[in-house]
Short mmCIF file of C-alpha atoms in Angstrom, two decimals:
data_model
loop_
_atom_site.label_atom_id
_atom_site.label_comp_id
_atom_site.label_asym_id
_atom_site.label_seq_id
_atom_site.Cartn_x
_atom_site.Cartn_y
_atom_site.Cartn_z
CA MET M 1 8.37 24.13 -5.17
CA THR M 2 10.80 21.23 -6.78
CA CYS M 3 10.05 17.88 -6.61
CA ALA M 4 13.30 17.28 -4.55
CA ALA M 5 11.76 19.90 -2.34
CA TYR M 6 8.50 17.79 -2.26
CA MET M 7 10.71 14.93 -1.69
CA HIS M 8 11.36 15.82 1.48
CA ARG M 9 8.48 17.90 2.70
CA PHE M 10 6.42 14.56 2.44
CA ALA M 11 8.73 12.23 3.67
CA PHE M 12 5.97 10.12 6.43
CA THR M 13 4.49 7.04 6.58
CA ALA M 14 2.75 5.30 3.88
CA ALA M 15 -0.52 5.75 6.41
CA LEU M 16 1.02 9.65 6.99
CA LEU M 17 2.07 10.09 3.36
CA ILE M 18 0.26 12.38 0.95
CA VAL M 19 1.77 14.02 -1.83
CA PRO M 20 0.34 16.80 -4.21
CA MET M 21 -0.99 15.58 -7.81
CA GLY M 22 1.61 15.96 -10.26
CA ALA M 23 4.17 17.06 -7.73
CA CYS M 24 6.92 14.06 -8.63
CA ALA M 25 6.29 10.44 -8.19
CA ALA M 26 5.57 9.47 -4.42
CA GLN M 27 8.75 6.89 -3.56
CA SER M 28 8.47 4.50 -0.87
CA SER M 29 11.90 2.57 -0.83
CA PRO M 30 13.89 3.63 2.69
CA ASP M 31 16.61 4.91 0.05
CA ASP M 32 14.13 7.93 -0.85
CA PRO M 33 13.61 10.94 1.11
CA ALA M 34 10.31 10.37 0.38
CA CYS M 35 10.13 7.24 2.34
CA GLN M 36 7.76 6.08 5.19
CA PRO M 37 8.51 5.78 8.82
CA PRO M 38 5.35 4.17 10.76
CA PRO M 39 4.38 4.96 14.23
CA PRO M 40 6.34 2.65 16.56
CA ARG M 41 4.53 -0.70 16.32
CA GLY M 42 2.96 -2.00 19.83
CA ALA M 43 4.00 1.57 21.74
CA THR M 44 1.54 3.47 23.64
CA LEU M 45 2.14 7.04 22.41
CA ALA M 46 1.47 9.66 25.31
CA ASN M 47 0.62 13.10 24.93
CA HIS M 48 3.96 13.94 25.80
CA ALA M 49 7.34 13.15 24.70
CA ARG M 50 11.06 14.05 23.74
CA ILE M 51 12.22 15.37 20.67
CA ALA M 52 15.66 15.98 21.73
CA PRO M 53 17.61 14.20 24.53
CA PRO M 54 18.70 16.12 27.55
CA THR M 55 22.24 16.33 26.16
CA GLU M 56 21.83 17.44 22.86
CA PRO M 57 23.31 20.82 22.54
CA GLY M 58 20.54 23.93 22.27
CA GLU M 59 18.46 26.35 24.02
CA GLN M 60 16.15 24.44 25.74
CA MET M 61 12.10 24.76 24.71
CA ARG M 62 9.23 23.27 25.76
CA ILE M 63 6.32 22.97 23.10
CA ARG M 64 2.71 22.30 24.02
CA LEU M 65 0.06 21.89 21.02
CA ARG M 66 -3.52 21.91 20.90
CA PHE M 67 -5.67 20.77 17.90
CA GLU M 68 -9.20 21.46 17.22
CA ASP M 69 -11.88 21.49 14.64
CA VAL M 70 -12.91 24.83 12.72
CA ARG M 71 -15.69 25.25 15.25
CA GLY M 72 -13.05 24.91 18.47
CA LYS M 73 -13.80 21.16 19.88
CA PRO M 74 -10.38 19.47 20.31
CA HIS M 75 -9.37 16.68 18.04
CA SER M 76 -8.94 13.66 20.49
CA GLY M 77 -6.76 10.52 19.65
CA LEU M 78 -4.86 12.48 17.01
CA ILE M 79 -1.40 11.01 16.23
CA VAL M 80 1.59 13.91 16.12
CA TYR M 81 4.82 13.19 14.87
CA ALA M 82 7.19 16.20 14.64
CA TYR M 83 10.84 16.12 13.98
CA GLN M 84 13.44 19.34 13.77
CA THR M 85 16.67 20.08 12.89
CA ASP M 86 19.81 20.28 15.24
CA ALA M 87 20.88 23.66 17.03
CA GLN M 88 22.82 23.80 13.64
CA GLY M 89 20.08 23.46 11.34
CA HIS M 90 21.00 19.81 10.57
CA TYR M 91 19.02 16.78 10.23
CA ALA M 92 21.52 15.24 12.15
CA THR M 93 21.91 11.39 12.70
CA GLY M 94 24.49 9.41 14.66
CA ASN M 95 22.47 7.30 16.46
CA GLY M 96 22.20 4.40 14.04
CA GLU M 97 19.37 6.14 12.07
CA THR M 98 17.81 3.57 9.55
CA GLY M 99 15.74 4.28 6.58
CA CYS M 100 13.74 7.44 6.63
CA TYR M 101 15.31 9.08 9.49
CA ARG M 102 18.41 9.01 7.79
CA PHE M 103 16.41 11.97 6.40
CA HIS M 104 14.46 13.27 9.69
CA GLY M 105 17.55 12.85 11.75
CA ALA M 106 17.41 11.85 14.96
CA LEU M 107 15.68 14.66 16.22
CA HIS M 108 11.96 13.59 16.08
CA ALA M 109 9.14 11.80 18.56
CA PHE M 110 5.37 10.79 18.28
CA THR M 111 2.50 11.92 20.38
CA ARG M 112 -0.97 11.40 20.46
CA THR M 113 -3.64 13.27 21.81
CA ASP M 114 -6.07 12.57 24.69
CA THR M 115 -9.30 11.03 24.15
CA ASP M 116 -10.56 13.92 26.33
CA THR M 117 -11.69 17.24 26.12
CA VAL M 118 -8.34 18.71 25.67
CA GLY M 119 -6.72 17.96 22.71
CA ALA M 120 -3.16 18.75 23.23
CA VAL M 121 0.34 17.24 23.11
CA SER M 122 4.00 18.69 24.87
CA PHE M 123 7.31 17.88 23.30
CA GLU M 124 10.42 18.77 25.53
CA THR M 125 13.45 19.54 22.99
CA ILE M 126 15.89 22.12 22.06
CA ARG M 127 15.10 25.42 19.83
CA PRO M 128 16.13 24.54 15.87
CA GLY M 129 18.05 25.89 14.03
CA PRO M 130 17.89 27.35 10.96
CA TYR M 131 19.17 25.57 7.24
CA PRO M 132 22.20 26.69 6.67
CA GLY M 133 23.00 29.72 3.74
CA ARG M 134 18.85 29.76 3.40
CA THR M 135 16.38 32.06 4.23
CA ASP M 136 13.89 29.40 5.62
CA PRO M 137 12.52 30.17 9.19
CA GLN M 138 13.69 28.00 12.20
CA HIS M 139 10.97 25.27 12.32
CA VAL M 140 9.68 22.25 13.60
CA HIS M 141 7.69 19.85 11.07
CA VAL M 142 4.30 18.53 12.44
CA VAL M 143 2.42 15.77 10.67
CA VAL M 144 -1.21 14.65 12.66
CA GLN M 145 -2.68 11.46 11.40
CA PHE M 146 -6.68 10.72 12.65
CA ALA M 147 -6.79 6.62 13.20
CA ASP M 148 -9.25 6.45 10.27
CA ALA M 149 -7.08 8.50 7.45
CA ARG M 150 -4.29 9.24 5.96
CA GLY M 151 -1.94 12.09 7.91
CA PHE M 152 -1.16 15.20 6.36
CA TYR M 153 1.37 18.16 7.26
CA LEU M 154 0.22 21.17 9.02
CA ASN M 155 2.10 24.31 8.27
CA SER M 156 5.38 24.09 10.01
CA LEU M 157 5.46 25.70 13.61
CA VAL M 158 7.86 28.56 13.53
CA PHE M 159 8.69 31.38 15.58
CA SER M 160 7.74 35.16 15.49
CA ASP M 161 10.80 36.79 16.75
CA ASP M 162 12.86 34.85 13.62
CA PRO M 163 13.30 37.07 11.44
CA ARG M 164 12.95 35.31 8.52
CA VAL M 165 9.51 34.99 9.46
CA THR M 166 8.64 37.64 7.07
CA PRO M 167 5.71 39.13 5.27
CA THR M 168 6.41 36.78 2.66
CA TYR M 169 6.90 33.83 4.71
CA ARG M 170 3.65 34.61 6.47
CA VAL M 171 1.37 34.70 3.03
CA SER M 172 3.25 31.46 1.80
CA GLU M 173 1.74 29.13 4.47
CA ARG M 174 -0.28 27.24 2.63
CA ASP M 175 -0.81 23.64 4.84
CA ALA M 176 -3.57 22.66 6.65
CA GLY M 177 -4.08 24.35 10.51
CA GLY M 178 -4.17 27.32 9.95
CA SER M 179 -0.64 29.85 10.56
CA GLY M 180 2.03 28.00 12.02
CA ILE M 181 3.33 31.34 13.98
CA ALA M 182 3.56 31.11 17.48
CA THR M 183 5.16 33.44 19.90
CA PRO M 184 8.03 32.23 22.43
CA GLN M 185 8.47 33.31 25.50
CA ARG M 186 11.15 32.65 27.96
CA ASP M 187 10.61 31.35 32.00
CA SER M 188 12.92 32.21 34.71
CA ALA M 189 15.57 29.38 33.91
CA GLY M 190 15.91 30.35 30.16
CA THR M 191 13.83 27.66 28.58
CA TRP M 192 11.90 28.81 25.86
CA LEU M 193 8.21 28.29 26.17
CA VAL M 194 5.76 27.89 22.87
CA THR M 195 1.89 27.22 23.01
CA HIS M 196 -0.54 27.20 19.70
CA THR M 197 -3.31 26.04 18.32
CA PHE M 198 -3.80 24.32 15.25
CA ARG M 199 -7.34 24.24 13.45
CA PHE M 200 -8.41 21.70 10.95
CA ALA M 201 -11.16 19.72 9.86
CA ARG M 202 -11.17 16.22 9.86
CA ALA M 203 -9.01 14.34 7.12
CA PRO M 204 -11.22 12.66 4.33
CA ARG M 205 -11.23 8.58 4.98
#
């Protein structure tokens, strides 16, 4: 993977940013793709958020993600940040985004799993479009952070009915969480429903 690809792939917060050693120099300026948008200050994060507004063009999608350790115990109080492209495959801006959100675009949201026995969050959004002219599947980036540790990317959430999810892609999933391949289904209203579980150990402090 090129340095430029790493700079986009690991664009997240100072608390959430982990760049593999030797990949490229980490950048912290809001003028760089690898900048660091923090969770909203003073905000009470819920276990449900909207990534795309109701007026965003595209096919409606409802995502439910569960987070467990390798023994099946839910991760509670976990910050979950998700961002994605619009239906045309662009990280579109237009709402006055500044700093890092110029790269992540307007379609992003923070949530937190409850301190209960569920360990799940949900998002309302649209089905993301693939990058124009590239073979990457449609995907939603998922980044998680424990309260007392740095954050990290999980394998991107992708969809089994996307022809870009090839055998080559399947063996390329190398981030945490196990496979990010989910099977979407449509309800009677035509909304895509996606449920998926990521499994990973606690991050080192």
